[in-house]
Coordinates of C-alpha atoms in Angstrom, one line a residue:
X614 CA 112.5 125.4 74.3
X615 CA 116.1 123.9 74.4
X616 CA 117.6 122.7 77.6
X617 CA 120.3 125.2 78.6
X618 CA 123.9 124.3 78.9
X619 CA 124.0 124.3 82.7
X620 CA 124.8 120.9 84.2
X621 CA 122.0 120.1 86.6
X622 CA 124.2 117.5 88.3
X623 CA 126.9 120.1 89.1
X624 CA 127.4 120.4 92.9
X625 CA 127.9 124.2 92.6
X626 CA 124.6 124.6 90.6
X627 CA 122.6 122.5 93.1
X628 CA 124.0 124.3 96.1
X629 CA 123.1 127.7 94.7
X630 CA 119.6 126.3 93.9
X631 CA 119.1 125.0 97.5
X632 CA 120.5 128.2 99.1
X633 CA 118.6 130.7 97.1
X634 CA 115.7 129.2 95.3
X635 CA 114.3 126.0 97.0
X636 CA 111.1 126.9 99.0
X637 CA 111.9 125.1 102.2
X638 CA 109.4 127.2 104.3
X639 CA 106.6 126.4 101.8
X640 CA 107.4 122.7 102.0
X641 CA 107.4 122.8 105.8
X642 CA 103.9 124.5 105.9
X643 CA 102.5 122.0 103.4
X644 CA 103.7 118.9 105.3
X645 CA 103.3 120.3 108.8
X646 CA 99.8 121.9 108.2
X647 CA 100.6 124.4 111.0
X648 CA 102.9 127.4 111.6
X649 CA 104.6 125.7 114.6
X650 CA 106.4 122.4 114.3
X651 CA 104.3 119.3 115.0
X652 CA 105.1 115.6 114.6
X653 CA 103.8 115.8 111.1
X654 CA 107.1 117.4 110.3
X655 CA 109.4 116.5 113.2
X656 CA 108.7 112.8 112.9
X657 CA 108.6 112.8 109.1
X658 CA 111.2 110.8 107.2
X659 CA 113.3 112.4 104.5
X660 CA 115.8 110.5 102.3
X661 CA 118.7 111.9 100.3
X662 CA 120.4 110.8 97.1
X663 CA 124.0 111.8 97.4
X664 CA 126.9 111.7 94.8
X665 CA 128.1 108.2 94.2
X666 CA 124.6 106.7 94.4
X667 CA 124.6 106.9 98.2
X668 CA 121.1 106.7 99.6
X669 CA 120.6 108.2 103.1
X670 CA 117.3 107.3 104.7
X671 CA 115.6 107.9 108.1
X672 CA 116.5 111.6 108.3
X673 CA 114.2 114.0 110.3
X674 CA 114.3 117.6 111.2
X675 CA 112.9 120.1 113.7
X676 CA 112.1 123.0 111.4
X677 CA 112.4 124.3 107.9
X678 CA 115.7 125.9 108.8
X679 CA 117.0 122.6 110.1
X680 CA 116.0 120.9 106.9
X681 CA 117.6 123.6 104.7
X682 CA 120.8 123.5 106.7
X683 CA 121.2 119.8 106.2
X684 CA 120.2 119.9 102.5
X685 CA 122.8 122.6 101.9
X686 CA 125.4 120.6 103.8
X687 CA 124.7 117.3 102.0
X688 CA 123.9 118.9 98.7
X689 CA 121.9 115.9 97.4
X690 CA 120.9 115.4 93.7
X691 CA 117.4 115.0 95.0
X692 CA 115.5 114.1 98.1
X693 CA 112.3 112.2 98.9
X694 CA 109.5 112.5 101.5
X695 CA 108.2 109.6 103.4
X696 CA 105.7 108.9 106.2
X697 CA 105.3 110.4 109.7
X698 CA 106.6 107.8 112.1
X699 CA 105.7 106.9 115.7
X700 CA 109.1 108.4 116.8
X701 CA 111.8 110.6 115.1
X702 CA 113.3 108.6 112.2
X703 CA 116.8 109.9 113.0
X704 CA 116.6 108.0 116.4
X705 CA 116.0 104.7 114.6
X706 CA 119.3 103.2 115.7
X707 CA 118.6 103.9 119.4
X708 CA 115.0 102.6 119.4
X709 CA 113.9 99.1 120.3
X710 CA 113.0 96.9 117.2
X711 CA 109.4 97.5 116.2
X712 CA 109.0 100.9 117.9
X713 CA 109.5 102.9 114.7
X714 CA 106.4 102.4 112.6
X715 CA 104.7 104.6 110.0
X716 CA 101.5 106.2 111.5
X717 CA 100.5 108.8 108.9
X718 CA 101.2 109.4 105.2
X719 CA 99.7 111.4 102.4
X720 CA 97.8 109.3 100.0
X721 CA 100.0 109.4 96.8
X722 CA 99.6 108.5 93.2
X723 CA 102.1 108.3 90.4
X724 CA 101.3 108.4 86.7
X725 CA 104.2 107.8 84.3
X726 CA 104.1 108.6 80.6
X727 CA 106.1 105.4 79.8
X728 CA 103.0 103.3 80.7
X729 CA 101.3 104.9 77.7
X730 CA 104.0 103.6 75.3
X731 CA 101.6 100.9 73.9
X732 CA 99.1 103.6 72.9
X733 CA 101.0 106.9 72.1
X734 CA 102.6 107.5 68.7
X735 CA 104.4 110.8 69.1
X736 CA 107.1 109.7 71.7
X737 CA 108.3 106.7 73.5
X738 CA 110.4 105.8 76.6
X739 CA 111.7 108.9 78.4
X740 CA 110.3 111.2 75.7
X741 CA 107.4 113.5 76.4
X742 CA 105.8 116.4 74.5
X743 CA 102.8 118.6 74.6
X744 CA 100.9 116.1 72.4
X745 CA 101.3 113.1 74.5
X746 CA 100.8 115.2 77.6
X747 CA 97.2 114.9 76.6
X748 CA 97.1 111.4 78.1
X749 CA 98.4 112.8 81.4
X750 CA 95.8 115.6 81.3
X751 CA 93.0 113.1 80.8
X752 CA 94.3 111.0 83.7
X753 CA 94.4 114.1 85.9
X754 CA 90.8 115.0 85.1
X755 CA 89.6 111.5 85.8
X756 CA 91.5 110.8 89.0
X757 CA 91.0 114.3 90.5
X758 CA 87.2 114.0 90.0
X759 CA 87.1 110.4 91.2
X760 CA 88.9 111.2 94.4
X761 CA 86.9 114.2 95.2
X762 CA 83.5 112.7 94.2
X763 CA 83.9 109.3 95.7
X764 CA 85.9 109.9 98.8
X765 CA 85.3 113.6 99.6
X766 CA 89.0 114.5 99.7
X767 CA 89.7 118.1 98.9
X768 CA 93.4 118.8 99.6
X769 CA 94.9 117.4 96.4
X770 CA 98.3 118.6 95.2
X771 CA 99.4 117.7 91.6
X772 CA 103.2 117.9 90.9
X773 CA 104.9 117.5 87.6
X774 CA 107.8 115.0 88.0
X775 CA 110.3 117.0 86.1
X776 CA 110.5 114.5 83.2
X777 CA 107.7 112.2 82.1
X778 CA 105.0 112.0 84.7
X779 CA 102.9 113.5 87.4
X780 CA 102.4 112.8 91.1
X781 CA 99.4 113.4 93.3
X782 CA 99.6 114.1 97.1
X783 CA 96.4 114.0 99.1
X784 CA 96.7 115.7 102.5
X785 CA 93.2 115.4 104.1
X786 CA 93.3 114.2 107.7
X787 CA 91.4 111.0 106.9
X788 CA 93.7 110.3 103.9
X789 CA 96.8 110.7 106.1
X790 CA 95.5 108.1 108.5
X791 CA 94.6 105.4 106.0
X792 CA 96.1 102.0 106.7
X793 CA 97.9 100.0 104.0
X794 CA 94.8 97.8 103.5
X795 CA 92.6 100.9 103.1
X796 CA 95.0 102.4 100.6
X797 CA 95.0 99.1 98.6
X798 CA 91.2 99.0 98.5
X799 CA 91.0 102.7 97.4
X800 CA 93.5 102.2 94.7
X801 CA 91.8 99.1 93.4
X802 CA 88.5 101.1 93.3
X803 CA 89.9 103.8 91.0
X804 CA 92.2 101.5 89.0
X805 CA 91.6 99.4 85.9
X806 CA 93.6 96.4 84.6
X807 CA 94.8 97.4 81.2
X808 CA 96.1 94.1 80.0
X809 CA 99.3 93.4 78.0
X810 CA 101.8 95.4 76.0
X811 CA 99.6 95.6 72.9
X812 CA 96.6 96.7 74.9
X813 CA 94.2 94.4 73.1
X814 CA 92.4 93.0 76.1
X815 CA 88.6 93.4 76.0
X816 CA 87.6 95.0 79.3
X817 CA 83.8 94.7 79.2
X818 CA 83.4 98.0 80.9
X819 CA 79.7 97.9 81.2
X820 CA 79.8 94.8 83.4
X821 CA 77.9 95.2 86.7
X822 CA 81.1 94.5 88.6
X823 CA 83.0 97.5 87.2
X824 CA 83.6 100.2 89.8
X825 CA 81.3 103.2 89.5
X826 CA 84.3 105.6 89.2
X827 CA 85.2 103.9 85.9
X828 CA 81.7 104.1 84.5
X829 CA 81.5 107.8 85.5
X830 CA 84.8 108.5 83.8
X831 CA 83.6 107.1 80.5
X832 CA 81.4 110.1 79.6
X833 CA 84.3 112.6 79.9
X834 CA 86.8 110.3 78.2
X835 CA 84.4 109.7 75.3
X836 CA 84.7 113.5 74.6
X837 CA 88.5 113.5 74.8
X838 CA 89.0 110.3 72.8
X839 CA 88.3 111.8 69.2
X840 CA 90.8 114.7 69.5
X841 CA 93.5 112.9 71.5
X842 CA 93.5 109.3 70.1
X843 CA 92.0 109.7 66.6
X844 CA 93.0 113.1 65.4
X845 CA 96.2 113.9 67.2
X846 CA 97.8 110.5 67.9
X847 CA 96.3 108.9 64.9
X848 CA 96.5 105.5 66.7
X849 CA 94.6 103.5 64.0
X850 CA 96.2 104.9 60.8
X851 CA 97.8 102.6 58.3
X852 CA 97.7 98.8 58.1
X853 CA 99.3 98.3 61.6
X854 CA 96.7 100.7 63.1
X855 CA 93.9 98.9 61.4
X856 CA 95.1 95.5 62.7
X857 CA 95.4 97.0 66.2
X858 CA 91.9 98.2 66.1
X859 CA 90.5 95.0 64.6
X860 CA 92.1 92.9 67.3
X861 CA 89.9 94.6 69.9
X862 CA 86.6 94.1 68.0
X863 CA 84.1 91.2 68.1
X864 CA 85.3 88.5 65.7
X865 CA 82.2 88.3 63.6
X866 CA 82.7 91.8 62.1
X867 CA 86.5 91.8 61.7
X868 CA 86.6 90.1 58.2
X869 CA 84.3 92.7 56.5
X870 CA 86.0 95.6 58.1
X871 CA 89.5 94.4 57.2
X872 CA 88.4 94.0 53.5
X873 CA 87.0 97.5 53.5
X874 CA 90.0 99.1 55.1
X875 CA 92.5 97.2 53.0
X876 CA 90.7 98.5 49.9
X877 CA 90.8 102.0 51.3
X878 CA 94.3 102.2 52.8
X879 CA 94.3 106.0 53.3
X880 CA 91.3 106.0 55.7
X881 CA 92.2 107.9 58.8
X882 CA 91.7 106.8 62.4
X883 CA 88.6 109.1 62.5
X884 CA 87.1 107.5 59.4
X885 CA 87.6 104.0 60.8
X886 CA 86.0 105.0 64.1
X887 CA 83.1 106.5 62.2
X888 CA 82.7 103.2 60.3
X889 CA 82.4 101.4 63.6
X890 CA 79.9 103.8 65.1
X891 CA 77.7 103.5 62.0
X892 CA 78.0 99.7 62.1
X893 CA 77.0 99.6 65.8
X894 CA 74.0 101.9 65.1
X895 CA 72.9 99.9 62.1
X896 CA 73.3 96.5 63.8
X897 CA 72.1 97.7 67.2
X898 CA 74.9 95.6 68.5
X899 CA 75.4 95.9 72.2
X900 CA 78.5 93.8 71.9
X901 CA 80.1 96.2 69.5
X902 CA 79.0 99.2 71.6
X903 CA 80.7 97.6 74.6
X904 CA 83.8 97.0 72.6
X905 CA 84.0 100.7 71.5
X906 CA 83.6 101.8 75.1
X907 CA 86.3 99.4 76.1
X908 CA 88.7 100.8 73.5
X909 CA 88.0 104.4 74.7
X910 CA 88.9 103.5 78.2
X911 CA 91.8 101.3 77.3
X912 CA 93.5 104.2 75.5
X913 CA 92.6 107.1 77.9
X914 CA 91.9 105.8 81.4
X915 CA 94.6 106.7 84.0
X916 CA 97.5 104.2 84.1
X917 CA 98.3 104.3 87.8
X918 CA 101.4 102.7 89.4
X919 CA 99.4 101.1 92.1
X920 CA 102.4 99.9 94.2
X921 CA 103.3 103.6 94.9
X922 CA 99.9 104.2 96.5
X923 CA 99.4 101.0 98.6
X924 CA 102.0 101.4 101.3
X925 CA 102.5 104.2 103.9
X926 CA 106.3 103.7 104.0
X927 CA 106.7 104.6 100.3
X928 CA 109.0 107.5 99.6
X929 CA 108.2 110.0 96.8
X930 CA 110.4 112.7 95.3
X931 CA 109.8 116.1 97.0
X932 CA 108.2 118.9 95.0
X933 CA 110.7 121.5 93.6
X934 CA 113.5 119.0 93.3
X935 CA 115.6 119.2 90.1
X936 CA 115.4 116.3 87.7
X937 CA 119.0 115.3 86.9
X938 CA 118.3 114.3 83.3
X939 CA 116.3 117.3 82.2
X940 CA 117.3 120.0 84.7
X941 CA 113.6 120.8 85.1
X942 CA 112.1 121.6 88.5
X943 CA 109.3 119.4 89.8
X944 CA 106.6 122.0 90.0
X945 CA 102.9 122.0 91.1
X946 CA 100.3 121.9 88.4
X947 CA 96.8 123.4 88.6
X948 CA 94.4 120.5 87.6
X949 CA 92.0 123.0 86.1
X950 CA 94.7 124.1 83.7
X951 CA 96.4 120.8 83.2
X952 CA 95.5 120.7 79.5
X953 CA 97.4 124.0 78.9
X954 CA 100.4 122.8 80.8
X955 CA 103.5 122.2 78.6
X956 CA 106.4 120.2 80.1
X957 CA 108.8 122.1 77.8
X958 CA 108.0 125.4 79.4
X959 CA 108.8 124.3 83.0
X960 CA 111.8 126.3 84.3
X961 CA 115.2 124.6 84.3
X962 CA 117.7 125.1 87.1
X963 CA 120.0 126.8 84.5
X964 CA 117.3 129.2 83.4
X965 CA 116.6 130.1 87.1
X966 CA 120.2 130.7 87.8
X967 CA 120.4 133.0 84.8
X968 CA 117.4 134.9 86.1
X969 CA 119.1 135.3 89.5
X970 CA 122.2 136.7 87.8
X971 CA 120.0 139.3 86.0
X972 CA 118.6 140.6 89.3
X973 CA 120.2 144.0 90.2
X974 CA 122.6 143.7 93.2
X975 CA 121.3 145.3 96.4
X976 CA 124.2 146.2 98.7
X977 CA 121.8 146.6 101.6
X978 CA 120.3 143.1 101.3
X979 CA 121.1 140.5 104.0
X980 CA 123.9 138.0 103.3
X981 CA 121.5 135.0 103.2
X982 CA 118.9 134.8 100.4
X983 CA 115.7 133.3 101.7
X984 CA 113.1 133.9 99.0
X985 CA 114.9 134.7 95.8
X986 CA 112.4 132.4 94.0
X987 CA 110.0 135.4 94.2
X988 CA 112.2 137.2 91.6
X989 CA 112.2 134.3 89.1
X990 CA 109.8 132.2 86.9
X991 CA 109.5 129.8 89.8
X992 CA 107.2 132.2 91.6
X993 CA 103.8 131.1 90.2
X994 CA 104.6 127.5 91.1
X995 CA 105.6 128.3 94.6
X996 CA 102.5 130.4 94.9
X997 CA 100.4 127.4 94.1
X998 CA 102.0 125.4 96.9
X999 CA 101.7 128.3 99.3
X1000 CA 97.9 128.6 98.5
X1001 CA 97.5 124.8 99.1
X1002 CA 99.5 125.0 102.3
X1003 CA 97.5 128.0 103.6
X1004 CA 94.2 126.0 103.1
X1005 CA 95.6 123.1 105.1
X1006 CA 96.8 125.5 107.9
X1007 CA 93.4 127.2 108.0
X1008 CA 91.7 123.8 108.4
X1009 CA 94.1 123.0 111.2
X1010 CA 93.1 126.2 113.0
X1011 CA 89.5 125.4 112.5
X1012 CA 89.9 121.9 114.0
X1013 CA 91.7 123.4 117.0
X1014 CA 88.8 125.9 117.6
X1015 CA 86.3 123.0 117.4
X1016 CA 88.4 121.1 120.0
X1017 CA 88.5 124.1 122.3
X1018 CA 84.7 124.6 122.0
X1019 CA 84.1 120.9 122.8
X1020 CA 85.5 121.4 126.3

């Protein structure tokens, strides 16, 4: 699908998008976790990127309507969401030093496709396609399961970044209250040091010191590795591929394998991997088995930008913003269907405006358009956010009922 000819950086385009399509009420319900404004929204920081690379921080709002009014007035190219503070961020200049501190923040994760450049073969840099999206899909499966199984968090929202990555927002009450030290410890638990640019570091995954979350992920990734890395990406094809693979193996078997693969230059990645599996089985070599497991995880384990997750004051792009390079909207992704997700099919702002133009005019409709997204291809994505927000709001109601009964 080709990017349309509408300029996503055009002020007129963005203003129409914000006025008629951006789901401000859905964003409010998600962040606030209640129908009526609470400090989770009114003391929340928003930051705006304005024309001329002007960055406006410490903005806060009383309601969804208040946010929409300011967004339409400023018409930013994008805006970001930060933590809940101890006071309203917009009052920062009038507060005593040290009074305004972050007290709550969703636990967030960022996975960027460029971190897979050392291992993917179909694209590089800012490029992304359905094939290399397989690395993101594997990461989502691993991280989603690790978070739910190890920490019991259930309110996970995955959002495509609009270009080459995916974000995770975790809104459970306990996750919101994590300190920076807690966040750092949690991220270290689910992360793995993947070494240098060539990715040839032996990880010794079966070491007793490796976090259980990584060991548990291995079984699933062992199933994804053949299709993704061997068959689709063909990471070990050709002489360069052979040398990459040999560099990660125990030195005592490298010479014989290099001789065999040099004599048979057309062996595929799958053939070479089968050679290694047969050799490990014949030699009963635990060292080689560990090396193979290391390679699987090195190529497929989530590559997390840990710094994004460690600090409560970190700002992250809001869902449903428009990426200025691609024109695509940052939309929620169902983790159960992440493998079927295709970045090239995500609606662009130009596509959405054309869909609006095709809607029959209703002379009786009000002047202000509040939910025109319902009439466009943005609807299923907003529905995903609304379902997520509704669960959070129901949990808030349940907690209030329990508090009432405790009296």
